[in-house]
mmCIF file with all atom_site columns, C-alpha atoms and ligand atoms in Angstrom:
data_model
loop_
_atom_site.group_PDB
_atom_site.id
_atom_site.type_symbol
_atom_site.label_atom_id
_atom_site.label_alt_id
_atom_site.label_comp_id
_atom_site.label_asym_id
_atom_site.label_entity_id
_atom_site.label_seq_id
_atom_site.pdbx_PDB_ins_code
_atom_site.Cartn_x
_atom_site.Cartn_y
_atom_site.Cartn_z
_atom_site.occupancy
_atom_site.B_iso_or_equiv
_atom_site.pdbx_formal_charge
_atom_site.auth_seq_id
_atom_site.auth_comp_id
_atom_site.auth_asym_id
_atom_site.auth_atom_id
_atom_site.pdbx_PDB_model_num
ATOM   1  C  CA  . UNK A 1 1  ? 29.194  1.832   -0.976  1.00 60.00 ? 31  UNK A CA  1
ATOM   2  C  CA  . UNK A 1 2  ? 26.278  0.114   -2.584  1.00 65.00 ? 32  UNK A CA  1
ATOM   3  C  CA  . UNK A 1 3  ? 23.032  -0.027  -0.778  1.00 55.00 ? 33  UNK A CA  1
ATOM   4  C  CA  . UNK A 1 4  ? 21.283  -3.225  -1.719  1.00 54.00 ? 34  UNK A CA  1
ATOM   5  C  CA  . UNK A 1 5  ? 17.892  -2.667  -3.203  1.00 58.00 ? 35  UNK A CA  1
ATOM   6  C  CA  . UNK A 1 6  ? 16.080  -4.815  -0.725  1.00 59.00 ? 36  UNK A CA  1
ATOM   7  C  CA  . UNK A 1 7  ? 12.649  -4.467  0.664   1.00 67.00 ? 37  UNK A CA  1
ATOM   8  C  CA  . UNK A 1 8  ? 10.961  -2.752  -2.220  1.00 85.00 ? 38  UNK A CA  1
ATOM   9  C  CA  . UNK A 1 9  ? 7.563   -4.263  -2.366  1.00 93.00 ? 39  UNK A CA  1
ATOM   10 C  CA  . UNK A 1 10 ? 6.403   -5.849  -5.586  1.00 92.00 ? 40  UNK A CA  1
ATOM   11 C  CA  . UNK A 1 11 ? 3.285   -3.730  -5.338  1.00 94.00 ? 41  UNK A CA  1
ATOM   12 C  CA  . UNK A 1 12 ? 5.225   -0.490  -5.694  1.00 93.00 ? 42  UNK A CA  1
ATOM   13 C  CA  . UNK A 1 13 ? 3.871   1.379   -8.676  1.00 94.00 ? 43  UNK A CA  1
ATOM   14 C  CA  . UNK A 1 14 ? 0.717   -0.685  -8.873  1.00 95.00 ? 44  UNK A CA  1
ATOM   15 C  CA  . UNK A 1 15 ? -2.754  0.705   -8.351  1.00 97.00 ? 45  UNK A CA  1
ATOM   16 C  CA  . UNK A 1 16 ? -4.019  0.376   -4.775  1.00 96.00 ? 46  UNK A CA  1
ATOM   17 C  CA  . UNK A 1 17 ? -6.670  -2.129  -3.816  1.00 95.00 ? 47  UNK A CA  1
ATOM   18 C  CA  . UNK A 1 18 ? -10.006 -0.865  -5.042  1.00 94.00 ? 48  UNK A CA  1
ATOM   19 C  CA  . UNK A 1 19 ? -12.049 0.803   -2.352  1.00 95.00 ? 49  UNK A CA  1
ATOM   20 C  CA  . UNK A 1 20 ? -9.116  1.459   -0.037  1.00 96.00 ? 50  UNK A CA  1
ATOM   21 C  CA  . UNK A 1 21 ? -8.102  4.898   -1.269  1.00 96.00 ? 51  UNK A CA  1
ATOM   22 C  CA  . UNK A 1 22 ? -8.636  7.619   1.299   1.00 95.00 ? 52  UNK A CA  1
ATOM   23 C  CA  . UNK A 1 23 ? -7.895  11.284  1.092   1.00 95.00 ? 53  UNK A CA  1
ATOM   24 C  CA  . UNK A 1 24 ? -6.706  13.019  4.220   1.00 90.00 ? 54  UNK A CA  1
ATOM   25 C  CA  . UNK A 1 25 ? -5.644  16.644  4.234   1.00 93.00 ? 55  UNK A CA  1
ATOM   26 C  CA  . UNK A 1 26 ? -5.134  16.499  0.499   1.00 91.00 ? 56  UNK A CA  1
ATOM   27 C  CA  . UNK A 1 27 ? -2.978  13.398  0.663   1.00 93.00 ? 57  UNK A CA  1
ATOM   28 C  CA  . UNK A 1 28 ? -4.206  10.226  -0.873  1.00 96.00 ? 58  UNK A CA  1
ATOM   29 C  CA  . UNK A 1 29 ? -3.319  6.861   0.475   1.00 97.00 ? 59  UNK A CA  1
ATOM   30 C  CA  . UNK A 1 30 ? -4.310  3.380   -0.504  1.00 96.00 ? 60  UNK A CA  1
ATOM   31 C  CA  . UNK A 1 31 ? -3.606  -0.218  0.342   1.00 96.00 ? 61  UNK A CA  1
ATOM   32 C  CA  . UNK A 1 32 ? -0.895  -1.986  -1.596  1.00 96.00 ? 62  UNK A CA  1
ATOM   33 C  CA  . UNK A 1 33 ? -2.189  -5.085  -3.379  1.00 95.00 ? 63  UNK A CA  1
ATOM   34 C  CA  . UNK A 1 34 ? 0.994   -7.005  -2.613  1.00 95.00 ? 64  UNK A CA  1
ATOM   35 C  CA  . UNK A 1 35 ? 1.784   -6.336  1.048   1.00 94.00 ? 65  UNK A CA  1
ATOM   36 C  CA  . UNK A 1 36 ? -1.506  -4.806  2.287   1.00 95.00 ? 66  UNK A CA  1
ATOM   37 C  CA  . UNK A 1 37 ? 0.236   -1.818  3.827   1.00 96.00 ? 67  UNK A CA  1
ATOM   38 C  CA  . UNK A 1 38 ? -1.199  1.658   3.422   1.00 95.00 ? 68  UNK A CA  1
ATOM   39 C  CA  . UNK A 1 39 ? 0.941   4.002   1.387   1.00 95.00 ? 69  UNK A CA  1
ATOM   40 C  CA  . UNK A 1 40 ? 0.790   7.302   -0.424  1.00 96.00 ? 70  UNK A CA  1
ATOM   41 C  CA  . UNK A 1 41 ? -0.943  7.244   -3.779  1.00 96.00 ? 71  UNK A CA  1
ATOM   42 C  CA  . UNK A 1 42 ? 0.549   9.329   -6.539  1.00 94.00 ? 72  UNK A CA  1
ATOM   43 C  CA  . UNK A 1 43 ? -1.564  11.581  -8.692  1.00 92.00 ? 73  UNK A CA  1
ATOM   44 C  CA  . UNK A 1 44 ? -1.071  8.989   -11.391 1.00 94.00 ? 74  UNK A CA  1
ATOM   45 C  CA  . UNK A 1 45 ? -3.138  6.631   -9.274  1.00 95.00 ? 75  UNK A CA  1
ATOM   46 C  CA  . UNK A 1 46 ? -0.442  4.178   -8.266  1.00 96.00 ? 76  UNK A CA  1
ATOM   47 C  CA  . UNK A 1 47 ? 1.032   3.294   -4.892  1.00 96.00 ? 77  UNK A CA  1
ATOM   48 C  CA  . UNK A 1 48 ? 4.377   4.946   -4.204  1.00 94.00 ? 78  UNK A CA  1
ATOM   49 C  CA  . UNK A 1 49 ? 7.552   2.908   -3.991  1.00 93.00 ? 79  UNK A CA  1
ATOM   50 C  CA  . UNK A 1 50 ? 7.793   1.416   -0.512  1.00 94.00 ? 80  UNK A CA  1
ATOM   51 C  CA  . UNK A 1 51 ? 9.150   -1.363  1.588   1.00 92.00 ? 81  UNK A CA  1
ATOM   52 C  CA  . UNK A 1 52 ? 6.819   -4.245  2.217   1.00 92.00 ? 82  UNK A CA  1
ATOM   53 C  CA  . UNK A 1 53 ? 4.641   -3.585  5.237   1.00 92.00 ? 83  UNK A CA  1
ATOM   54 C  CA  . UNK A 1 54 ? 5.241   -5.391  8.475   1.00 90.00 ? 84  UNK A CA  1
ATOM   55 C  CA  . UNK A 1 55 ? 2.512   -7.808  9.449   1.00 89.00 ? 85  UNK A CA  1
ATOM   56 C  CA  . UNK A 1 56 ? 1.283   -5.404  12.122  1.00 92.00 ? 86  UNK A CA  1
ATOM   57 C  CA  . UNK A 1 57 ? 0.966   -2.614  9.578   1.00 91.00 ? 87  UNK A CA  1
ATOM   58 C  CA  . UNK A 1 58 ? -1.174  -4.507  7.165   1.00 93.00 ? 88  UNK A CA  1
ATOM   59 C  CA  . UNK A 1 59 ? -4.721  -3.456  6.621   1.00 93.00 ? 89  UNK A CA  1
ATOM   60 C  CA  . UNK A 1 60 ? -7.694  -5.573  5.912   1.00 88.00 ? 90  UNK A CA  1
ATOM   61 C  CA  . UNK A 1 61 ? -9.072  -5.362  2.476   1.00 88.00 ? 91  UNK A CA  1
ATOM   62 C  CA  . UNK A 1 62 ? -12.623 -4.120  2.225   1.00 84.00 ? 92  UNK A CA  1
ATOM   63 C  CA  . UNK A 1 63 ? -13.761 -7.344  0.641   1.00 72.00 ? 93  UNK A CA  1
ATOM   64 C  CA  . UNK A 1 64 ? -12.824 -10.975 0.918   1.00 60.00 ? 94  UNK A CA  1
ATOM   65 C  CA  . UNK A 1 65 ? -11.774 -10.689 4.538   1.00 52.00 ? 95  UNK A CA  1
ATOM   66 C  CA  . UNK A 1 66 ? -12.110 -13.660 6.825   1.00 55.00 ? 96  UNK A CA  1
ATOM   67 C  CA  . UNK A 1 67 ? -13.718 -15.799 4.205   1.00 48.00 ? 97  UNK A CA  1
ATOM   68 C  CA  . UNK A 1 68 ? -16.456 -13.323 3.523   1.00 49.00 ? 98  UNK A CA  1
HETATM 69 ZN ZN1 . ZN  B 2 .  ? 3.460   -3.232  -0.841  1.00 56.64 ? 258 ZN  B ZN1 1
#
């Protein structure tokens, strides 16, 4: 049975939005530039492969929010 490769966000494997990377208990996470969800960041500095975040899971970017 083939599982369709749906839901992988286009931002998978891209660097997270600058200024959003946080380290918590040795685990880095950052905001995906495509779907604005927060995901694990690999030691190579890119966002792990993930499904696009639901609207409720999206984070605000540190800059450019609300017309700032
Ligand atoms: Zn994403």
